[in-house]
mmCIF file of C-alpha atoms and ligand atoms in Angstrom:
data_model
loop_
_atom_site.group_PDB
_atom_site.id
_atom_site.type_symbol
_atom_site.label_atom_id
_atom_site.label_comp_id
_atom_site.label_asym_id
_atom_site.label_seq_id
_atom_site.Cartn_x
_atom_site.Cartn_y
_atom_site.Cartn_z
ATOM 1 C CA UNK A 1 213.889 180.925 201.348
ATOM 2 C CA UNK A 2 214.777 184.773 201.152
ATOM 3 C CA UNK A 3 215.540 187.301 199.141
ATOM 4 C CA UNK A 4 218.138 189.096 201.298
ATOM 5 C CA UNK A 5 219.087 188.774 205.387
ATOM 6 C CA UNK A 6 220.616 191.805 207.156
ATOM 7 C CA UNK A 7 221.584 192.055 209.798
ATOM 8 C CA UNK A 8 221.546 195.779 211.864
ATOM 9 C CA UNK A 9 224.174 195.796 214.961
ATOM 10 C CA UNK A 10 224.159 199.195 217.887
ATOM 11 C CA UNK A 11 226.233 198.714 221.013
ATOM 12 C CA UNK A 12 224.394 199.244 224.251
ATOM 13 C CA UNK A 13 224.479 203.165 225.585
ATOM 14 C CA UNK A 14 227.909 202.851 223.338
ATOM 15 C CA UNK A 15 230.050 205.665 225.415
ATOM 16 C CA UNK A 16 229.368 204.594 229.154
ATOM 17 C CA UNK A 17 229.919 201.193 228.043
ATOM 18 C CA UNK A 18 233.019 201.360 227.297
ATOM 19 C CA UNK A 19 234.277 203.730 230.528
ATOM 20 C CA UNK A 20 232.500 200.908 232.142
ATOM 21 C CA UNK A 21 234.761 199.059 230.634
ATOM 22 C CA UNK A 22 237.906 201.192 231.345
ATOM 23 C CA UNK A 23 236.914 201.465 235.701
ATOM 24 C CA UNK A 24 235.823 198.536 237.013
ATOM 25 C CA UNK A 25 234.726 200.071 239.562
ATOM 26 C CA UNK A 26 232.020 202.302 237.913
ATOM 27 C CA UNK A 27 229.924 198.764 237.662
ATOM 28 C CA UNK A 28 226.274 199.202 238.965
ATOM 29 C CA UNK A 29 226.810 203.082 239.446
ATOM 30 C CA UNK A 30 224.510 205.184 237.142
ATOM 31 C CA UNK A 31 226.432 206.172 234.705
ATOM 32 C CA UNK A 32 226.286 209.620 232.343
ATOM 33 C CA UNK A 33 228.732 210.907 229.517
ATOM 34 C CA UNK A 34 229.260 214.666 229.192
ATOM 35 C CA UNK A 35 230.138 217.104 226.567
ATOM 36 C CA UNK A 36 231.336 219.931 228.396
ATOM 37 C CA UNK A 37 230.488 223.551 226.511
ATOM 38 C CA UNK A 38 233.615 225.185 228.464
ATOM 39 C CA UNK A 39 235.537 224.025 231.421
ATOM 40 C CA UNK A 40 233.018 224.887 233.680
ATOM 41 C CA UNK A 41 230.912 221.839 234.956
ATOM 42 C CA UNK A 42 227.724 222.422 234.391
ATOM 43 C CA UNK A 43 226.970 223.218 231.252
ATOM 44 C CA UNK A 44 226.725 221.975 228.326
ATOM 45 C CA UNK A 45 224.513 218.532 227.241
ATOM 46 C CA UNK A 46 223.884 214.471 227.975
ATOM 47 C CA UNK A 47 225.988 213.158 225.066
ATOM 48 C CA UNK A 48 224.562 209.315 226.767
ATOM 49 C CA UNK A 49 224.058 207.710 229.979
ATOM 50 C CA UNK A 50 223.974 204.028 230.786
ATOM 51 C CA UNK A 51 221.085 202.302 231.809
ATOM 52 C CA UNK A 52 221.098 202.483 235.323
ATOM 53 C CA UNK A 53 221.424 206.445 234.998
ATOM 54 C CA UNK A 54 218.536 206.288 232.614
ATOM 55 C CA UNK A 55 216.370 204.321 234.875
ATOM 56 C CA UNK A 56 216.669 207.500 236.796
ATOM 57 C CA UNK A 57 215.495 210.032 234.667
ATOM 58 C CA UNK A 58 218.905 210.920 232.571
ATOM 59 C CA UNK A 59 218.874 210.824 228.614
ATOM 60 C CA UNK A 60 221.092 211.977 225.885
ATOM 61 C CA UNK A 61 220.641 215.858 225.157
ATOM 62 C CA UNK A 62 219.424 216.437 228.393
ATOM 63 C CA UNK A 63 221.317 219.892 229.900
ATOM 64 C CA UNK A 64 223.830 218.471 231.882
ATOM 65 C CA UNK A 65 222.639 221.487 234.824
ATOM 66 C CA UNK A 66 219.275 219.091 235.226
ATOM 67 C CA UNK A 67 221.005 215.603 234.575
ATOM 68 C CA UNK A 68 223.263 215.901 237.751
ATOM 69 C CA UNK A 69 219.462 217.669 239.814
ATOM 70 C CA UNK A 70 217.976 214.682 237.936
ATOM 71 C CA UNK A 71 220.646 212.233 239.085
ATOM 72 C CA UNK A 72 222.953 213.344 242.151
ATOM 73 C CA UNK A 73 224.565 210.141 243.064
ATOM 74 C CA UNK A 74 225.356 209.602 238.767
ATOM 75 C CA UNK A 75 229.094 209.378 238.441
ATOM 76 C CA UNK A 76 229.346 212.352 235.104
ATOM 77 C CA UNK A 77 232.827 211.757 232.919
ATOM 78 C CA UNK A 78 233.543 213.716 230.111
ATOM 79 C CA UNK A 79 233.564 212.526 226.498
ATOM 80 C CA UNK A 80 236.656 210.607 225.438
ATOM 81 C CA UNK A 81 236.335 209.814 221.508
ATOM 82 C CA UNK A 82 239.810 208.391 221.360
ATOM 83 C CA UNK A 83 238.955 205.724 223.764
ATOM 84 C CA UNK A 84 235.368 204.556 221.754
ATOM 85 C CA UNK A 85 236.497 205.041 218.600
ATOM 86 C CA UNK A 86 239.697 202.654 219.369
ATOM 87 C CA UNK A 87 237.028 200.240 220.552
ATOM 88 C CA UNK A 88 235.263 201.035 217.596
ATOM 89 C CA UNK A 89 236.925 200.355 215.249
ATOM 90 C CA UNK A 90 237.504 196.428 216.943
ATOM 91 C CA UNK A 91 233.893 196.574 216.394
ATOM 92 C CA UNK A 92 233.903 197.035 213.224
ATOM 93 C CA UNK A 93 237.214 194.075 212.171
ATOM 94 C CA UNK A 94 234.783 191.416 213.809
ATOM 95 C CA UNK A 95 232.126 192.486 212.278
ATOM 96 C CA UNK A 96 233.586 192.354 208.869
ATOM 97 C CA UNK A 97 234.451 188.627 210.403
ATOM 98 C CA UNK A 98 231.267 187.619 210.146
ATOM 99 C CA UNK A 99 230.508 189.061 207.006
ATOM 100 C CA UNK A 100 231.050 189.560 203.389
ATOM 101 C CA UNK A 101 229.208 193.004 203.470
ATOM 102 C CA UNK A 102 230.023 195.883 206.027
ATOM 103 C CA UNK A 103 228.193 199.459 206.019
ATOM 104 C CA UNK A 104 229.411 201.504 209.315
ATOM 105 C CA UNK A 105 226.540 203.619 210.144
ATOM 106 C CA UNK A 106 228.491 205.396 213.215
ATOM 107 C CA UNK A 107 230.493 205.355 216.120
ATOM 108 C CA UNK A 108 228.410 201.929 217.345
ATOM 109 C CA UNK A 109 226.192 201.165 214.428
ATOM 110 C CA UNK A 110 226.589 198.751 211.757
ATOM 111 C CA UNK A 111 224.240 196.654 209.028
ATOM 112 C CA UNK A 112 225.745 193.371 208.043
ATOM 113 C CA UNK A 113 224.402 191.758 204.655
ATOM 114 C CA UNK A 114 224.709 188.559 205.004
ATOM 115 C CA UNK A 115 222.774 186.321 202.206
ATOM 116 C CA UNK A 116 226.117 185.098 200.821
ATOM 117 C CA UNK A 117 226.681 183.313 203.747
ATOM 118 C CA UNK A 118 223.018 182.148 204.255
ATOM 119 C CA UNK A 119 219.597 182.664 203.248
ATOM 120 C CA UNK A 120 217.933 180.808 206.280
ATOM 121 C CA UNK A 121 217.034 182.873 208.766
ATOM 122 C CA UNK A 122 217.210 180.575 212.149
ATOM 123 C CA UNK A 123 221.344 180.210 210.582
ATOM 124 C CA UNK A 124 221.125 184.122 210.330
ATOM 125 C CA UNK A 125 219.624 184.084 213.899
ATOM 126 C CA UNK A 126 222.872 182.222 214.712
ATOM 127 C CA UNK A 127 225.114 184.404 212.836
ATOM 128 C CA UNK A 128 223.807 186.843 215.650
ATOM 129 C CA UNK A 129 224.766 185.070 218.972
ATOM 130 C CA UNK A 130 228.158 183.736 217.385
ATOM 131 C CA UNK A 131 228.641 187.746 217.329
ATOM 132 C CA UNK A 132 227.324 189.045 220.406
ATOM 133 C CA UNK A 133 229.676 186.317 222.334
ATOM 134 C CA UNK A 134 232.464 187.490 220.735
ATOM 135 C CA UNK A 135 231.918 191.064 221.018
ATOM 136 C CA UNK A 136 231.328 190.604 225.032
ATOM 137 C CA UNK A 137 233.958 187.881 225.713
ATOM 138 C CA UNK A 138 236.384 190.194 222.841
ATOM 139 C CA UNK A 139 235.704 193.608 224.210
ATOM 140 C CA UNK A 140 233.188 193.324 227.656
ATOM 141 C CA UNK A 141 230.766 194.927 225.601
ATOM 142 C CA UNK A 142 226.809 193.910 225.249
ATOM 143 C CA UNK A 143 225.098 195.278 222.024
ATOM 144 C CA UNK A 144 221.800 194.675 220.176
ATOM 145 C CA UNK A 145 220.712 193.029 217.208
ATOM 146 C CA UNK A 146 217.722 193.242 215.053
ATOM 147 C CA UNK A 147 217.811 190.655 211.707
ATOM 148 C CA UNK A 148 215.153 191.440 208.805
ATOM 149 C CA UNK A 149 215.269 190.983 205.294
ATOM 150 C CA UNK A 150 216.263 194.178 204.547
ATOM 151 C CA UNK A 151 217.491 197.600 206.162
ATOM 152 C CA UNK A 152 214.575 199.117 207.321
ATOM 153 C CA UNK A 153 213.596 196.139 209.506
ATOM 154 C CA UNK A 154 216.621 195.238 211.047
ATOM 155 C CA UNK A 155 217.443 198.438 212.100
ATOM 156 C CA UNK A 156 213.900 198.860 213.886
ATOM 157 C CA UNK A 157 214.585 195.714 215.466
ATOM 158 C CA UNK A 158 217.745 195.398 217.230
ATOM 159 C CA UNK A 159 215.966 198.696 218.849
ATOM 160 C CA UNK A 160 213.063 196.239 220.455
ATOM 161 C CA UNK A 161 214.919 194.939 222.766
ATOM 162 C CA UNK A 162 217.313 197.171 224.194
ATOM 163 C CA UNK A 163 219.985 196.268 226.014
ATOM 164 C CA UNK A 164 221.695 192.841 224.851
ATOM 165 C CA UNK A 165 219.033 192.180 222.639
ATOM 166 C CA UNK A 166 218.520 189.568 219.537
ATOM 167 C CA UNK A 167 215.346 189.572 217.231
ATOM 168 C CA UNK A 168 214.387 188.236 213.972
ATOM 169 C CA UNK A 169 212.017 189.817 211.705
ATOM 170 C CA UNK A 170 211.334 187.157 208.545
ATOM 171 C CA UNK A 171 209.627 188.332 206.120
ATOM 172 C CA UNK A 172 205.891 186.796 206.508
ATOM 173 C CA UNK A 173 206.209 187.994 210.268
ATOM 174 C CA UNK A 174 207.309 192.004 208.689
ATOM 175 C CA UNK A 175 203.705 192.709 208.476
ATOM 176 C CA UNK A 176 202.834 191.842 212.171
ATOM 177 C CA UNK A 177 205.496 193.168 213.898
ATOM 178 C CA UNK A 178 205.206 197.127 212.116
ATOM 179 C CA UNK A 179 200.972 197.164 212.323
ATOM 180 C CA UNK A 180 200.792 197.765 216.291
ATOM 181 C CA UNK A 181 203.589 200.283 216.070
ATOM 182 C CA UNK A 182 203.561 203.883 216.022
ATOM 183 C CA UNK A 183 204.280 205.914 213.313
ATOM 184 C CA UNK A 184 207.537 208.034 215.236
ATOM 185 C CA UNK A 185 209.083 204.013 215.291
ATOM 186 C CA UNK A 186 208.924 204.175 211.758
ATOM 187 C CA UNK A 187 212.567 204.780 210.627
ATOM 188 C CA UNK A 188 213.392 208.033 209.311
ATOM 189 C CA UNK A 189 209.654 209.519 210.413
ATOM 190 C CA UNK A 190 210.790 212.685 213.148
ATOM 191 C CA UNK A 191 208.549 214.408 215.192
ATOM 192 C CA UNK A 192 207.230 216.960 212.633
ATOM 193 C CA UNK A 193 206.120 213.946 209.891
ATOM 194 C CA UNK A 194 205.366 212.426 213.916
ATOM 195 C CA UNK A 195 202.728 215.004 214.779
ATOM 196 C CA UNK A 196 201.121 215.790 211.223
ATOM 197 C CA UNK A 197 200.162 212.054 210.267
ATOM 198 C CA UNK A 198 198.917 212.801 214.173
ATOM 199 C CA UNK A 199 196.748 215.798 213.138
ATOM 200 C CA UNK A 200 195.339 212.834 210.413
ATOM 201 C CA UNK A 201 194.441 210.556 212.805
ATOM 202 C CA UNK A 202 196.798 208.390 211.438
ATOM 203 C CA UNK A 203 197.496 206.208 215.100
ATOM 204 C CA UNK A 204 199.723 203.179 213.808
ATOM 205 C CA UNK A 205 201.893 201.744 211.392
ATOM 206 C CA UNK A 206 199.459 200.258 210.040
ATOM 207 C CA UNK A 207 196.624 202.461 209.923
ATOM 208 C CA UNK A 208 199.070 204.631 207.582
ATOM 209 C CA UNK A 209 199.921 201.504 205.626
ATOM 210 C CA UNK A 210 196.484 201.287 204.281
ATOM 211 C CA UNK A 211 196.438 205.735 203.755
ATOM 212 C CA UNK A 212 195.709 206.021 199.759
ATOM 213 C CA UNK A 213 199.077 207.316 198.463
ATOM 214 C CA UNK A 214 197.614 210.269 196.506
ATOM 215 C CA UNK A 215 196.561 211.813 199.696
ATOM 216 C CA UNK A 216 199.968 211.316 201.417
ATOM 217 C CA UNK A 217 201.412 212.646 198.045
ATOM 218 C CA UNK A 218 199.891 215.542 198.908
ATOM 219 C CA UNK A 219 200.529 216.477 202.297
ATOM 220 C CA UNK A 220 204.401 215.447 202.146
ATOM 221 C CA UNK A 221 205.128 215.657 198.883
ATOM 222 C CA UNK A 222 206.043 213.183 196.468
ATOM 223 C CA UNK A 223 208.969 212.022 197.086
ATOM 224 C CA UNK A 224 207.341 212.310 200.767
ATOM 225 C CA UNK A 225 204.731 210.123 200.995
ATOM 226 C CA UNK A 226 205.916 207.614 198.399
ATOM 227 C CA UNK A 227 208.448 206.872 200.503
ATOM 228 C CA UNK A 228 206.284 206.710 204.079
ATOM 229 C CA UNK A 229 203.586 204.407 201.553
ATOM 230 C CA UNK A 230 206.591 201.620 200.779
ATOM 231 C CA UNK A 231 207.986 201.971 204.069
ATOM 232 C CA UNK A 232 204.735 201.526 206.653
ATOM 233 C CA UNK A 233 204.334 198.183 204.225
ATOM 234 C CA UNK A 234 208.375 197.085 205.020
ATOM 235 C CA UNK A 235 209.270 197.848 201.735
ATOM 236 C CA UNK A 236 213.461 199.130 201.235
ATOM 237 C CA UNK A 237 215.610 198.088 199.121
ATOM 238 C CA UNK A 238 218.655 199.934 199.888
ATOM 239 C CA UNK A 239 221.196 197.814 199.530
ATOM 240 C CA UNK A 240 224.255 197.485 202.475
ATOM 241 C CA UNK A 241 226.671 199.573 200.641
ATOM 242 C CA UNK A 242 230.192 199.461 201.634
ATOM 243 C CA UNK A 243 231.685 202.585 202.294
ATOM 244 C CA UNK A 244 234.881 203.095 200.790
ATOM 245 C CA UNK A 245 237.479 203.337 204.108
ATOM 246 C CA UNK A 246 237.852 207.114 204.828
ATOM 247 C CA UNK A 247 240.372 209.054 203.377
ATOM 248 C CA UNK A 248 242.256 210.352 206.493
ATOM 249 C CA UNK A 249 243.165 208.901 210.018
ATOM 250 C CA UNK A 250 243.313 210.760 212.700
ATOM 251 C CA UNK A 251 243.399 212.362 216.152
ATOM 252 C CA UNK A 252 242.454 215.116 218.542
ATOM 253 C CA UNK A 253 242.889 215.879 221.994
ATOM 254 C CA UNK A 254 242.297 218.417 224.488
ATOM 255 C CA UNK A 255 245.350 219.282 226.684
ATOM 256 C CA UNK A 256 245.708 219.215 230.266
ATOM 257 C CA UNK A 257 246.017 223.377 230.994
ATOM 258 C CA UNK A 258 246.285 226.295 228.112
ATOM 259 C CA UNK A 259 250.826 226.348 227.305
ATOM 260 C CA UNK A 260 252.683 226.654 224.127
ATOM 261 C CA UNK A 261 255.441 224.708 225.519
ATOM 262 C CA UNK A 262 256.878 222.809 223.117
ATOM 263 C CA UNK A 263 257.756 219.387 225.043
ATOM 264 C CA UNK A 264 254.247 219.584 226.828
ATOM 265 C CA UNK A 265 252.617 219.312 223.835
ATOM 266 C CA UNK A 266 254.501 216.784 222.181
ATOM 267 C CA UNK A 267 254.257 214.333 224.769
ATOM 268 C CA UNK A 268 250.361 215.264 224.230
ATOM 269 C CA UNK A 269 250.442 214.259 220.908
ATOM 270 C CA UNK A 270 253.162 211.635 221.264
ATOM 271 C CA UNK A 271 249.970 208.379 222.241
ATOM 272 C CA UNK A 272 248.110 210.389 219.563
ATOM 273 C CA UNK A 273 250.423 209.274 216.711
ATOM 274 C CA UNK A 274 251.038 205.932 218.110
ATOM 275 C CA UNK A 275 247.287 205.654 218.125
ATOM 276 C CA UNK A 276 247.172 207.088 214.410
ATOM 277 C CA UNK A 277 250.638 204.350 213.450
ATOM 278 C CA UNK A 278 248.267 201.554 214.351
ATOM 279 C CA UNK A 279 245.159 202.559 212.543
ATOM 280 C CA UNK A 280 247.328 202.296 209.512
ATOM 281 C CA UNK A 281 249.621 200.009 210.440
ATOM 282 C CA UNK A 282 245.717 197.596 210.410
ATOM 283 C CA UNK A 283 245.028 199.383 207.262
ATOM 284 C CA UNK A 284 247.716 198.241 205.077
ATOM 285 C CA UNK A 285 248.201 202.102 204.143
ATOM 286 C CA UNK A 286 251.299 204.647 203.536
ATOM 287 C CA UNK A 287 250.782 208.498 203.637
ATOM 288 C CA UNK A 288 252.195 211.082 202.241
ATOM 289 C CA UNK A 289 250.579 214.135 203.947
ATOM 290 C CA UNK A 290 250.819 215.113 207.314
ATOM 291 C CA UNK A 291 248.788 218.125 209.652
ATOM 292 C CA UNK A 292 249.086 218.943 212.847
ATOM 293 C CA UNK A 293 245.238 221.212 214.385
ATOM 294 C CA UNK A 294 245.985 223.415 217.019
ATOM 295 C CA UNK A 295 243.023 224.122 218.138
ATOM 296 C CA UNK A 296 243.901 228.143 220.423
ATOM 297 C CA UNK A 297 242.499 229.812 223.128
ATOM 298 C CA UNK A 298 240.726 231.847 221.568
ATOM 299 C CA UNK A 299 239.794 228.465 219.827
ATOM 300 C CA UNK A 300 240.472 228.991 216.338
ATOM 301 C CA UNK A 301 241.791 226.189 214.489
ATOM 302 C CA UNK A 302 245.040 226.265 212.567
ATOM 303 C CA UNK A 303 246.935 223.755 210.559
ATOM 304 C CA UNK A 304 249.844 222.650 209.790
ATOM 305 C CA UNK A 305 251.160 220.102 206.974
ATOM 306 C CA UNK A 306 253.989 218.647 205.171
ATOM 307 C CA UNK A 307 253.384 216.959 201.809
ATOM 308 C CA UNK A 308 256.328 214.281 201.340
ATOM 309 C CA UNK A 309 257.854 212.698 197.386
ATOM 310 C CA UNK A 310 257.715 209.440 198.904
ATOM 311 C CA UNK A 311 254.601 207.506 200.801
ATOM 312 C CA UNK A 312 255.533 205.775 204.135
ATOM 313 C CA UNK A 313 254.203 204.741 207.934
ATOM 314 C CA UNK A 314 257.988 205.101 209.654
ATOM 315 C CA UNK A 315 256.315 206.100 213.310
ATOM 316 C CA UNK A 316 259.886 208.411 213.375
ATOM 317 C CA UNK A 317 259.209 209.821 210.251
ATOM 318 C CA UNK A 318 255.826 210.972 211.485
ATOM 319 C CA UNK A 319 256.909 212.097 214.905
ATOM 320 C CA UNK A 320 260.461 214.085 213.653
ATOM 321 C CA UNK A 321 257.814 215.567 210.790
ATOM 322 C CA UNK A 322 255.140 216.296 213.942
ATOM 323 C CA UNK A 323 258.178 217.851 215.682
ATOM 324 C CA UNK A 324 258.944 220.406 212.789
ATOM 325 C CA UNK A 325 255.034 221.197 211.941
ATOM 326 C CA UNK A 326 254.881 222.100 215.989
ATOM 327 C CA UNK A 327 257.585 223.749 216.393
ATOM 328 C CA UNK A 328 257.593 226.345 212.847
ATOM 329 C CA UNK A 329 253.792 226.798 213.959
ATOM 330 C CA UNK A 330 254.462 227.458 217.565
ATOM 331 C CA UNK A 331 257.500 230.126 215.809
ATOM 332 C CA UNK A 332 255.483 232.065 213.278
ATOM 333 C CA UNK A 333 252.358 232.612 216.519
ATOM 334 C CA UNK A 334 254.105 233.917 219.542
ATOM 335 C CA UNK A 335 252.344 234.701 222.069
ATOM 336 C CA UNK A 336 249.619 231.804 221.548
ATOM 337 C CA UNK A 337 248.858 229.332 223.577
ATOM 338 C CA UNK A 338 247.009 226.259 222.574
ATOM 339 C CA UNK A 339 243.700 224.701 224.597
ATOM 340 C CA UNK A 340 243.565 221.755 221.199
ATOM 341 C CA UNK A 341 246.154 219.764 219.547
ATOM 342 C CA UNK A 342 245.960 216.566 216.946
ATOM 343 C CA UNK A 343 247.551 214.944 214.636
ATOM 344 C CA UNK A 344 246.216 213.308 211.053
ATOM 345 C CA UNK A 345 247.485 211.881 207.754
ATOM 346 C CA UNK A 346 246.055 211.799 205.015
ATOM 347 C CA UNK A 347 246.919 210.913 201.039
ATOM 348 C CA UNK A 348 246.395 207.194 201.590
ATOM 349 C CA UNK A 349 247.899 204.283 199.207
ATOM 350 C CA UNK A 350 248.955 200.826 199.961
ATOM 351 C CA UNK A 351 251.925 200.994 198.694
ATOM 352 C CA UNK A 352 255.091 202.455 200.702
ATOM 353 C CA UNK A 353 258.404 203.856 199.926
ATOM 354 C CA UNK A 354 261.173 204.575 202.936
ATOM 355 C CA UNK A 355 260.843 202.254 206.101
ATOM 356 C CA UNK A 356 262.919 204.540 208.605
ATOM 357 C CA UNK A 357 264.150 208.082 209.059
ATOM 358 C CA UNK A 358 267.237 206.989 208.339
ATOM 359 C CA UNK A 359 265.894 206.831 204.118
ATOM 360 C CA UNK A 360 264.068 209.406 204.484
HETATM 361 P P1 TTP B 401 222.628 205.760 220.456
HETATM 362 O O1 TTP B 401 222.689 204.602 219.446
HETATM 363 O O2 TTP B 401 221.848 206.452 219.657
HETATM 364 O O3 TTP B 401 222.970 205.335 221.823
HETATM 365 P P2 TTP B 401 223.761 204.773 222.542
HETATM 366 O O4 TTP B 401 224.206 203.147 222.497
HETATM 367 O O5 TTP B 401 224.436 205.329 223.360
HETATM 368 O O6 TTP B 401 222.426 203.843 223.463
HETATM 369 P P3 TTP B 401 221.435 202.886 222.994
HETATM 370 O O7 TTP B 401 222.205 202.405 221.572
HETATM 371 O O8 TTP B 401 221.272 201.927 223.909
HETATM 372 O O9 TTP B 401 219.889 202.969 223.359
HETATM 373 O O10 TTP B 401 223.897 206.443 220.094
HETATM 374 C C1 TTP B 401 225.508 205.838 220.527
HETATM 375 C C2 TTP B 401 226.623 207.459 221.077
HETATM 376 O O11 TTP B 401 225.936 208.435 220.482
HETATM 377 C C3 TTP B 401 226.233 207.371 222.360
HETATM 378 O O12 TTP B 401 226.628 206.242 223.033
HETATM 379 C C4 TTP B 401 226.637 208.591 222.572
HETATM 380 C C5 TTP B 401 226.470 209.425 221.257
HETATM 381 N N1 TTP B 401 225.295 210.035 221.602
HETATM 382 C C6 TTP B 401 225.028 211.687 221.541
HETATM 383 O O13 TTP B 401 226.653 211.712 221.560
HETATM 384 N N2 TTP B 401 224.405 212.249 221.235
HETATM 385 C C7 TTP B 401 223.671 212.076 221.304
HETATM 386 O O14 TTP B 401 221.868 212.513 221.245
HETATM 387 C C8 TTP B 401 222.812 210.056 221.096
HETATM 388 C C9 TTP B 401 221.234 209.432 220.351
HETATM 389 C C10 TTP B 401 224.100 209.866 221.224
HETATM 390 MG MG1 MG B 402 223.862 201.889 220.870
#
């Protein structure tokens, strides 16, 4: 019987997998998702690469120019955060249905504490398999799951059998799991700490775990020294903390060309408003403040907001207000061209008032 059972779910090559899912013709090809620094075609860095491109040597953070040399036949795509965040919402809602405590860590990873559901690691493995199957069948994506008695072990376990992995580390196996791994593999140990440990002749987590804590404190400072001693022995008491829901919901996009044409801008904003509306409805939220963001061609960011008396989530009201804010921004900023535009709502509540534009 375990005290706690924690799952860590991490999507495989997430941004690239989302792109592959949208375009079947990418299947089997090396796909590289990039953050382009400007509108040139080789400035910037690789955000992520699918496993085909990784095998050829492409990895996150690599300059795009080098990635293109390393993988000339790769399909290079710009990041599409709207898509990833929409899919991320769907993933999180599937995960939420499998647990009572969910902590979303980033767009593609989350911890689940399923202790109230089962105290048996075999059963936990079945929950993980069911979760993987549901994500694959409903979203067409694979993920890797690690299971352990705490967040530390779950997080480290999810990484071992990537992609499409599942690794269960029962409490009595924690020591065997950690001992042979390199110190750099310990969650929270960065490059600098790893270098210092190497200088001290510590080559594995097992060797770190038997170090004198006083020595570690002298070298790394009180808090870090204690932390190194504890974590290397697999001890981690951090709870899976349900994060509060975000206090605003919004979307941004880059316009296909710099413009100050109101019709063009509103046409580009419409799908973003639809998306914000969909997310509000899913959350059961109403808003009081709506804000447009305009990034002009000099890369300066401007915002315009309106706050209304009674909370609403009417699509008509949203579109009407965005139109008004956009028009007044354009009027006040003659000669400025918009490069990016976005819309977000805030001051969210669970209770609504006005429903339609005519009530408004
Ligand atoms: P990761 O989970 O670190 O990476 P991944 O999902 O692409 O691949 P895997 O988990 O299978 O190893 O990050 C999630 C997403 O975050 C990733 O798809 C793209 C983005 N990201 C960056 O933009 N820059 C980075 O340096 C990293 C590491 C990730
Ligand atoms: Mg991932």
